[in-house]
Coordinates of C-alpha atoms in Angstrom, one line a residue:
X1443 CA -45.3 -73.7 -70.7
X1444 CA -43.5 -70.5 -71.3
X1445 CA -45.1 -68.4 -74.1
X1446 CA -43.4 -67.7 -77.4
X1447 CA -42.0 -64.3 -78.0
X1448 CA -44.6 -61.7 -78.5
X1449 CA -46.9 -62.8 -75.6
X1450 CA -47.6 -60.5 -72.7
X1451 CA -44.6 -61.4 -70.7
X1452 CA -43.5 -59.4 -67.7
X1453 CA -40.6 -61.8 -66.9
X1454 CA -41.3 -65.4 -67.5
X1455 CA -39.6 -68.2 -65.5
X1456 CA -41.0 -70.9 -67.8
X1457 CA -44.0 -69.4 -67.0
X1458 CA -46.4 -71.9 -68.3
X1459 CA -48.8 -69.2 -69.4
X1460 CA -46.0 -66.8 -69.5
X1461 CA -46.7 -64.3 -66.7
X1462 CA -44.9 -63.9 -63.4
X1463 CA -47.3 -62.3 -60.9
X1464 CA -45.8 -59.0 -59.9
X1465 CA -44.5 -59.0 -56.4
X1466 CA -47.1 -57.9 -53.9
X1467 CA -46.6 -55.4 -51.0
X1468 CA -45.3 -52.3 -52.8
X1469 CA -47.7 -49.4 -53.3
X1470 CA -48.3 -48.4 -56.8
X1471 CA -48.1 -44.7 -56.0
X1472 CA -47.2 -42.4 -53.2
X1473 CA -50.9 -41.2 -53.2
X1474 CA -52.0 -44.7 -52.5
X1475 CA -49.5 -45.0 -49.7
X1476 CA -50.8 -41.8 -48.1
X1477 CA -54.3 -43.0 -48.4
X1478 CA -53.5 -46.0 -46.1
X1479 CA -50.9 -44.2 -44.0
X1480 CA -53.2 -44.5 -40.9
X1481 CA -53.3 -48.2 -41.3
X1482 CA -49.8 -49.0 -40.0
X1483 CA -49.8 -52.2 -38.1
X1484 CA -47.4 -54.6 -36.4
X1485 CA -47.6 -58.2 -37.6
X1486 CA -46.0 -61.5 -36.8
X1487 CA -45.9 -63.6 -40.1
X1488 CA -46.2 -67.4 -39.4
X1489 CA -46.2 -68.9 -42.9
X1490 CA -45.6 -68.3 -46.7
X1491 CA -48.6 -68.1 -49.0
X1492 CA -48.7 -69.7 -52.6
X1493 CA -47.6 -66.5 -54.5
X1494 CA -44.6 -65.6 -52.4
X1495 CA -46.0 -63.4 -49.5
X1496 CA -45.7 -63.9 -45.9
X1497 CA -49.0 -64.6 -43.9
X1498 CA -49.8 -63.0 -40.7
X1499 CA -53.1 -62.9 -38.9
X1500 CA -54.3 -59.9 -36.9
X1501 CA -57.9 -59.2 -35.6
X1502 CA -59.2 -62.4 -37.3
X1503 CA -57.9 -61.2 -40.7
X1504 CA -55.2 -62.7 -42.9
X1505 CA -52.6 -60.2 -43.9
X1506 CA -50.2 -60.8 -46.8
X1507 CA -46.8 -59.1 -46.6
X1508 CA -44.2 -59.2 -49.4
X1509 CA -40.7 -59.1 -48.3
X1510 CA -41.4 -60.6 -44.9
X1511 CA -40.4 -63.9 -43.5
X1512 CA -42.1 -66.4 -41.0
X1513 CA -40.8 -65.7 -37.5
X1514 CA -40.2 -62.1 -37.9
X1515 CA -41.8 -59.0 -36.3
X1516 CA -42.6 -56.5 -39.0
X1517 CA -44.4 -53.2 -39.4
X1518 CA -46.4 -52.3 -42.6
X1519 CA -49.2 -50.3 -43.9
X1520 CA -52.3 -51.7 -45.4
X1521 CA -52.5 -51.0 -49.1
X1522 CA -55.4 -53.2 -50.0
X1523 CA -58.4 -54.3 -47.7
X1524 CA -60.8 -56.9 -48.9
X1525 CA -62.7 -57.4 -45.7
X1526 CA -61.5 -61.0 -44.8
X1527 CA -58.0 -60.2 -45.9
X1528 CA -55.6 -57.4 -46.6
X1529 CA -52.3 -56.8 -48.4
X1530 CA -49.7 -55.0 -46.4
X1531 CA -46.7 -53.0 -47.7
X1532 CA -43.6 -53.7 -45.6
X1533 CA -42.1 -50.6 -43.9
X1534 CA -39.8 -52.1 -41.3
X1535 CA -38.4 -55.4 -40.1
X1536 CA -38.2 -55.0 -36.2
X1537 CA -37.1 -58.5 -35.5
X1538 CA -35.4 -60.3 -38.5
X1539 CA -35.7 -64.1 -38.8
X1540 CA -32.7 -66.3 -39.3
X1541 CA -31.7 -66.5 -42.9
X1542 CA -32.6 -62.9 -43.8
X1543 CA -29.8 -61.3 -45.9
X1544 CA -29.2 -58.2 -48.0
X1545 CA -30.4 -58.8 -51.6
X1546 CA -27.5 -59.1 -54.0
X1547 CA -29.2 -57.2 -56.8
X1548 CA -29.2 -53.4 -56.7
X1549 CA -32.7 -53.4 -58.2
X1550 CA -34.2 -55.9 -55.9
X1551 CA -36.4 -53.4 -53.9
X1552 CA -38.1 -52.1 -57.0
X1553 CA -37.9 -54.8 -59.7
X1554 CA -40.8 -57.3 -59.7
X1555 CA -38.7 -60.1 -61.3
X1556 CA -37.3 -61.6 -58.1
X1557 CA -39.5 -61.8 -54.9
X1558 CA -37.1 -63.6 -52.5
X1559 CA -33.5 -62.2 -52.8
X1560 CA -33.8 -61.2 -49.1
X1561 CA -33.8 -64.9 -48.0
X1562 CA -31.2 -67.6 -48.1
X1563 CA -31.6 -70.0 -50.9
X1564 CA -32.0 -73.1 -48.6
X1565 CA -34.9 -71.2 -46.8
X1566 CA -36.4 -70.5 -50.3
X1567 CA -36.3 -74.2 -51.1
X1568 CA -38.0 -75.1 -47.8
X1569 CA -40.8 -72.6 -48.5
X1570 CA -41.4 -74.1 -52.0
X1571 CA -41.7 -77.6 -50.7
X1572 CA -44.0 -76.5 -47.9
X1573 CA -46.2 -74.7 -50.5
X1574 CA -46.5 -77.8 -52.5
X1575 CA -47.4 -79.9 -49.5
X1576 CA -50.1 -77.5 -48.5
X1577 CA -51.6 -77.4 -52.0
X1578 CA -51.7 -81.2 -52.2
X1579 CA -53.4 -81.6 -48.8
X1580 CA -56.0 -78.8 -49.5
X1581 CA -56.7 -79.0 -53.2
X1582 CA -55.5 -82.6 -54.0
X1583 CA -56.9 -84.1 -50.8
X1584 CA -53.9 -86.2 -50.3
X1585 CA -53.2 -87.1 -46.7
X1586 CA -49.5 -86.7 -45.7
X1587 CA -48.2 -86.4 -49.3
X1588 CA -44.7 -87.6 -50.0
X1589 CA -42.9 -84.5 -51.2
X1590 CA -39.1 -84.8 -51.3
X1591 CA -36.7 -81.9 -50.4
X1592 CA -36.5 -79.3 -53.2
X1593 CA -33.6 -80.1 -55.4
X1594 CA -30.9 -77.4 -55.8
X1595 CA -29.7 -77.2 -59.4
X1596 CA -26.4 -75.7 -58.2
X1597 CA -26.9 -72.2 -59.7
X1598 CA -28.6 -69.5 -57.6
X1599 CA -27.8 -66.7 -60.0
X1600 CA -26.8 -66.5 -63.7
X1601 CA -29.0 -69.4 -64.6
X1602 CA -31.5 -68.0 -67.1
X1603 CA -30.9 -68.8 -70.7
X1604 CA -33.7 -66.5 -71.8
X1605 CA -34.8 -63.0 -70.7
X1606 CA -37.6 -60.8 -72.0
X1607 CA -37.2 -57.1 -71.5
X1608 CA -39.4 -54.1 -72.2
X1609 CA -37.5 -50.9 -72.9
X1610 CA -37.7 -47.5 -71.1
X1611 CA -35.5 -44.5 -71.5
X1612 CA -33.5 -46.5 -73.9
X1613 CA -32.6 -49.2 -71.4
X1614 CA -33.8 -52.8 -70.7
X1615 CA -36.6 -52.8 -68.1
X1616 CA -38.8 -55.1 -66.1
X1617 CA -42.1 -54.3 -64.4
X1618 CA -42.1 -52.7 -60.9
X1619 CA -43.6 -54.9 -58.2
X1620 CA -47.4 -54.6 -58.3
X1621 CA -47.4 -51.9 -60.9
X1622 CA -47.5 -51.3 -64.6
X1623 CA -44.4 -49.1 -64.3
X1624 CA -41.2 -50.2 -65.7
X1625 CA -37.8 -50.2 -63.9
X1626 CA -34.8 -49.6 -66.1
X1627 CA -32.0 -52.0 -65.3
X1628 CA -28.2 -51.5 -65.2
X1629 CA -27.7 -55.2 -64.6
X1630 CA -29.7 -58.5 -64.1
X1631 CA -28.0 -61.1 -61.9
X1632 CA -30.1 -64.0 -63.3
X1633 CA -28.6 -63.7 -66.8
X1634 CA -26.5 -66.6 -67.9
X1635 CA -22.9 -65.5 -68.7
X1636 CA -23.5 -65.4 -72.6
X1637 CA -26.4 -63.1 -72.0
X1638 CA -24.7 -60.9 -69.6
X1639 CA -22.0 -60.3 -72.2
X1640 CA -24.6 -59.1 -74.7
X1641 CA -26.4 -57.0 -72.0
X1642 CA -23.1 -55.3 -71.3
X1643 CA -22.7 -54.3 -74.9
X1644 CA -26.1 -52.7 -75.3
X1645 CA -26.3 -49.1 -76.2
X1646 CA -29.2 -46.8 -76.5
X1647 CA -32.3 -48.9 -77.2
X1648 CA -34.6 -45.9 -77.5
X1649 CA -36.4 -47.1 -80.8
X1650 CA -36.8 -50.7 -79.5
X1651 CA -40.0 -51.7 -77.7
X1652 CA -39.1 -55.2 -76.6
X1653 CA -35.8 -57.2 -76.5
X1654 CA -35.4 -60.9 -75.8
X1655 CA -31.9 -62.5 -75.2
X1656 CA -31.5 -66.1 -75.5
X1657 CA -28.6 -68.6 -75.4
X1658 CA -27.5 -72.2 -75.2
X1659 CA -25.7 -72.5 -71.9
X1660 CA -24.0 -75.7 -73.0
X1661 CA -23.4 -74.5 -76.6
X1662 CA -22.9 -70.8 -76.2
X1663 CA -25.2 -70.2 -79.1
X1664 CA -26.8 -66.7 -78.6
X1665 CA -29.4 -64.6 -80.3
X1666 CA -31.3 -61.4 -79.8
X1667 CA -34.8 -60.7 -80.9
X1668 CA -36.2 -57.1 -81.1
X1669 CA -39.4 -55.4 -81.7
X1670 CA -39.6 -51.8 -82.9
X1671 CA -36.7 -49.9 -84.6
X1672 CA -33.3 -51.6 -85.1
X1673 CA -30.6 -49.7 -83.2
X1674 CA -27.7 -48.3 -85.3
X1675 CA -25.1 -50.0 -83.2
X1676 CA -26.7 -53.5 -83.4
X1677 CA -23.6 -55.1 -84.9
X1678 CA -21.7 -54.2 -81.7
X1679 CA -23.8 -56.7 -79.8
X1680 CA -21.8 -59.5 -81.4
X1681 CA -24.7 -61.9 -81.8
X1682 CA -27.2 -62.7 -84.4
X1683 CA -30.2 -60.4 -84.4
X1684 CA -33.8 -61.1 -85.4
X1685 CA -36.5 -58.5 -86.0
X1686 CA -39.9 -59.5 -84.8
X1687 CA -43.1 -58.1 -86.3
X1688 CA -46.1 -60.0 -84.9
X1689 CA -45.5 -63.5 -86.1
X1690 CA -43.1 -62.5 -88.8
X1691 CA -39.3 -63.0 -88.3
X1692 CA -36.6 -61.3 -90.2
X1693 CA -32.9 -61.9 -89.7
X1694 CA -31.1 -58.6 -89.4
X1695 CA -27.5 -59.8 -88.7
X1696 CA -25.8 -63.2 -88.6
X1697 CA -27.0 -66.7 -88.7
X1698 CA -29.5 -67.1 -86.0
X1699 CA -28.9 -70.7 -84.7
X1700 CA -30.0 -71.6 -81.3
X1701 CA -29.3 -75.0 -79.9
X1702 CA -28.8 -76.6 -76.4
X1703 CA -27.4 -79.9 -75.2
X1704 CA -29.3 -81.8 -72.5
X1705 CA -28.5 -85.5 -71.6
X1706 CA -26.0 -85.6 -74.5
X1707 CA -28.7 -84.7 -77.1
X1708 CA -28.4 -81.6 -79.1
X1709 CA -31.7 -79.7 -79.4
X1710 CA -32.5 -77.4 -82.2
X1711 CA -34.7 -74.6 -80.8
X1712 CA -36.8 -72.1 -82.8
X1713 CA -35.3 -68.6 -81.8
X1714 CA -38.9 -67.5 -80.8
X1715 CA -40.0 -70.8 -79.4
X1716 CA -40.2 -72.4 -76.0
X1717 CA -37.4 -74.2 -74.1
X1718 CA -36.9 -74.5 -70.4
X1719 CA -35.1 -71.3 -69.5
X1720 CA -32.9 -72.9 -66.9
X1721 CA -30.7 -75.6 -68.6
X1722 CA -29.4 -77.0 -65.3
X1723 CA -33.0 -77.5 -64.2
X1724 CA -34.0 -79.1 -67.6
X1725 CA -31.2 -81.7 -67.0
X1726 CA -32.7 -82.4 -63.6
X1727 CA -36.2 -82.8 -64.9
X1728 CA -35.0 -85.3 -67.5
X1729 CA -33.3 -87.3 -64.8
X1730 CA -36.3 -87.3 -62.6
X1731 CA -38.7 -88.4 -65.4
X1732 CA -36.4 -91.1 -66.5
X1733 CA -36.2 -92.5 -62.8
X1734 CA -40.0 -92.4 -62.5
X1735 CA -41.0 -94.0 -65.7
X1736 CA -38.2 -96.7 -66.0
X1737 CA -39.1 -97.2 -69.7
X1738 CA -38.3 -100.5 -71.3
X1739 CA -37.4 -101.2 -74.8
X1740 CA -40.8 -102.9 -75.3
X1741 CA -42.9 -99.8 -74.3
X1742 CA -44.3 -96.9 -76.1
X1743 CA -44.0 -93.5 -74.4
X1744 CA -46.5 -90.6 -74.7
X1745 CA -44.7 -87.2 -74.7
X1746 CA -47.8 -84.9 -74.0
X1747 CA -47.5 -81.1 -74.6
X1748 CA -44.1 -82.2 -75.9
X1749 CA -42.8 -78.8 -77.3
X1750 CA -39.6 -79.5 -79.1
X1751 CA -39.2 -82.9 -77.6
X1752 CA -37.2 -82.5 -74.4
X1753 CA -38.4 -85.7 -72.8
X1754 CA -39.1 -87.7 -75.9
X1755 CA -35.6 -87.3 -77.3
X1756 CA -34.0 -88.2 -74.0
X1757 CA -36.1 -90.5 -71.9
X1758 CA -37.5 -91.8 -75.2
X1759 CA -34.2 -93.4 -76.2
X1760 CA -35.0 -96.1 -73.7
X1761 CA -38.5 -96.8 -75.3
X1762 CA -39.6 -98.9 -78.2
X1763 CA -41.4 -95.8 -79.7
X1764 CA -42.4 -92.3 -78.8
X1765 CA -45.7 -90.7 -79.7
X1766 CA -45.9 -86.9 -79.0
X1767 CA -48.4 -84.0 -79.5
X1768 CA -48.3 -80.3 -79.2
X1769 CA -50.5 -77.6 -80.3
X1770 CA -47.7 -75.7 -82.1
X1771 CA -46.9 -76.7 -85.7
X1772 CA -43.4 -75.1 -85.4
X1773 CA -42.7 -77.0 -82.1
X1774 CA -43.7 -80.3 -83.7
X1775 CA -41.4 -79.4 -86.7
X1776 CA -38.4 -79.1 -84.4
X1777 CA -39.5 -82.0 -82.3
X1778 CA -39.2 -84.3 -85.3
X1779 CA -35.8 -83.0 -86.0
X1780 CA -34.7 -83.5 -82.4
X1781 CA -36.1 -87.1 -82.3
X1782 CA -34.3 -88.0 -85.4
X1783 CA -31.0 -86.5 -84.2
X1784 CA -31.4 -88.6 -81.0
X1785 CA -32.1 -91.8 -82.9
X1786 CA -35.6 -92.1 -81.5
X1787 CA -38.4 -93.8 -83.4
X1788 CA -41.0 -91.2 -83.1
X1789 CA -44.6 -90.3 -84.2
X1790 CA -45.1 -86.5 -83.6
X1791 CA -48.4 -84.7 -84.3
X1792 CA -49.7 -81.2 -84.1
X1793 CA -52.9 -81.2 -82.3
X1794 CA -54.8 -80.5 -79.0
X1795 CA -54.1 -83.0 -76.3
X1796 CA -57.7 -82.7 -75.1
X1797 CA -59.3 -83.1 -78.6
X1798 CA -57.0 -84.9 -80.8
X1799 CA -55.3 -87.6 -78.8
X1800 CA -57.6 -90.2 -80.3
X1801 CA -56.0 -89.5 -83.7
X1802 CA -53.1 -91.9 -82.5
X1803 CA -53.9 -95.4 -83.7
X1804 CA -51.7 -96.9 -80.9
X1805 CA -51.7 -96.9 -77.2
X1806 CA -49.0 -95.9 -74.8
X1807 CA -47.6 -97.8 -71.8
X1808 CA -46.2 -94.8 -70.0
X1809 CA -46.6 -91.0 -70.3
X1810 CA -44.9 -87.8 -69.5
X1811 CA -46.9 -84.6 -69.6
X1812 CA -45.7 -81.0 -69.2
X1813 CA -48.9 -78.9 -69.6
X1814 CA -49.4 -75.1 -69.4
X1815 CA -49.6 -73.4 -66.0
X1816 CA -53.4 -74.1 -65.9
X1817 CA -52.7 -77.8 -65.8
X1818 CA -54.4 -80.7 -67.4
X1819 CA -58.0 -80.2 -66.3
X1820 CA -60.6 -82.8 -66.6
X1821 CA -60.3 -83.2 -70.4
X1822 CA -56.5 -83.4 -70.3
X1823 CA -56.6 -86.0 -67.5
X1824 CA -59.2 -88.1 -69.4
X1825 CA -56.9 -87.9 -72.6
X1826 CA -53.7 -89.0 -70.9
X1827 CA -55.3 -91.8 -69.0
X1828 CA -57.4 -93.1 -71.9
X1829 CA -54.8 -95.8 -72.7
X1830 CA -54.5 -96.7 -69.0
X1831 CA -50.6 -96.2 -68.9
X1832 CA -49.0 -97.9 -66.0
X1833 CA -47.1 -94.8 -64.8
X1834 CA -47.5 -91.0 -65.6
X1835 CA -44.7 -88.5 -64.9
X1836 CA -46.3 -85.1 -64.5
X1837 CA -44.1 -82.0 -64.8
X1838 CA -45.8 -78.8 -63.5
X1839 CA -44.8 -75.3 -62.8
X1840 CA -47.8 -74.5 -60.6
X1841 CA -48.5 -76.1 -57.2
X1842 CA -52.2 -75.3 -57.3
X1843 CA -53.0 -76.7 -60.7
X1844 CA -50.8 -79.7 -60.0
X1845 CA -52.8 -80.4 -56.8
X1846 CA -56.2 -80.1 -58.6
X1847 CA -55.1 -82.5 -61.2
X1848 CA -53.8 -84.9 -58.6
X1849 CA -57.4 -85.1 -57.3
X1850 CA -58.7 -85.7 -60.9
X1851 CA -56.1 -88.3 -61.5
X1852 CA -57.2 -90.1 -58.4
X1853 CA -60.8 -90.1 -59.5
X1854 CA -59.4 -91.6 -62.8
X1855 CA -57.7 -94.5 -61.1
X1856 CA -54.2 -93.0 -60.6
X1857 CA -52.6 -92.9 -57.2
X1858 CA -50.3 -90.1 -56.2
X1859 CA -46.9 -91.7 -55.3
X1860 CA -44.5 -88.8 -54.7
X1861 CA -43.5 -85.3 -55.9
X1862 CA -40.0 -83.7 -56.2
X1863 CA -39.7 -80.0 -56.3
X1864 CA -36.9 -78.6 -58.6
X1865 CA -35.6 -75.1 -57.9
X1866 CA -35.7 -74.0 -61.4
X1867 CA -36.1 -70.4 -60.5
X1868 CA -34.1 -69.3 -57.4
X1869 CA -34.8 -65.8 -55.9
X1870 CA -38.5 -66.2 -56.9
X1871 CA -41.4 -68.2 -55.5
X1872 CA -41.8 -70.2 -58.6
X1873 CA -41.0 -73.8 -58.6
X1874 CA -41.0 -76.8 -61.0
X1875 CA -42.6 -80.2 -59.8
X1876 CA -42.1 -83.6 -61.1
X1877 CA -44.8 -86.0 -59.8
X1878 CA -45.4 -89.7 -60.1
X1879 CA -48.7 -91.3 -60.5
X1880 CA -49.3 -95.1 -60.8
X1881 CA -52.3 -96.9 -62.1
X1882 CA -54.1 -98.0 -59.0
X1883 CA -55.3 -101.6 -58.5
X1884 CA -59.0 -102.1 -58.5
X1885 CA -60.4 -100.7 -55.3
X1886 CA -57.1 -99.1 -54.3
X1887 CA -57.7 -95.4 -53.3
X1888 CA -54.4 -95.2 -51.4
X1889 CA -53.1 -91.6 -51.1
X1890 CA -56.5 -90.0 -51.5
X1891 CA -58.1 -88.6 -48.2
X1892 CA -61.8 -89.0 -48.9

């Protein structure tokens, strides 16, 4: 799940552990480029790697090229050589592939936030689906996995309800690709309209070290969080402002209320806490989880890694009862509020899913889990399956950890049925996955390629 404000975030798409890997393929310095200038090579990319780079093979070695597309002829320079593989900085596209376009953002060539603005969104979605299939086959050992086409949430730009910035030269900035250097921004095309309005009002931020802008797309609630000095013109931003000092929050201006509406439920959100940063995508996730679980009014739903209760307060309205757990006491506080507002009978606890799940004195019939980027792991799988739920809906933001957990779930008696990618983060290689796992019949290892 995406980290709370104050974590080391370069630009987090939910980022389950908070970090977007910086785009590969751009040298960190001119000196480094000169060092590899003699290594110019022509490549013919044939695939996209997990991580967003195109893959080409030459002289028996895999070459990873950011900014290239399968089917192209490109020229680049080697900037990192690891023997069996190399990373290449793109210099020229000699023969472009169908679907290549000019990036809409003026900062796309330098900013590490978006990796794929050069490609049509339909192609981006195909790449994401292909990556998931490959990870399930390789790491999950699933033969011919059923992965549906990636769902388009309908918003290719202006979809983010949260953005975290560093500050350089008094301006909001994001990291340069493959570098610790910061790129000052005059605009960011991913900002939802309420955030863009605030961004356009920003003056000199010279004393600020970090800035987070958040909003509810359906409610228009908007807040700003700052670290460092408070700008003199902060009132002109026109939104509530919170000063962050470590874990301490202090309201500077206004009444910092943050809420969002998903599936007709109004969620209260702690200004510094986690919520899916694409509201349109969150709505899609809820719909998919509901369809997978088909919860009945006699059943108990486990909402694992529940955060503020997105799934429990929506899908849980169909259940007899919801039990939920999260490691954040503040998230559980808000989850209880949101469950009550939705009219859900819920038992929410602070604790570790891997250590404290046995504290519940009741079983669950179905489960939805939305773990951090690292996934469930052996202990998480053991915890979720301990009550032998009939169906598990697994929400993931990392194809590799999802695939590894698919294998672990199979070993625990749960068959992989299907997965649906959701394009929560257009213009980037990041993708959300909703998978279905059913408790297998005795002796049934269908879907696992031994």
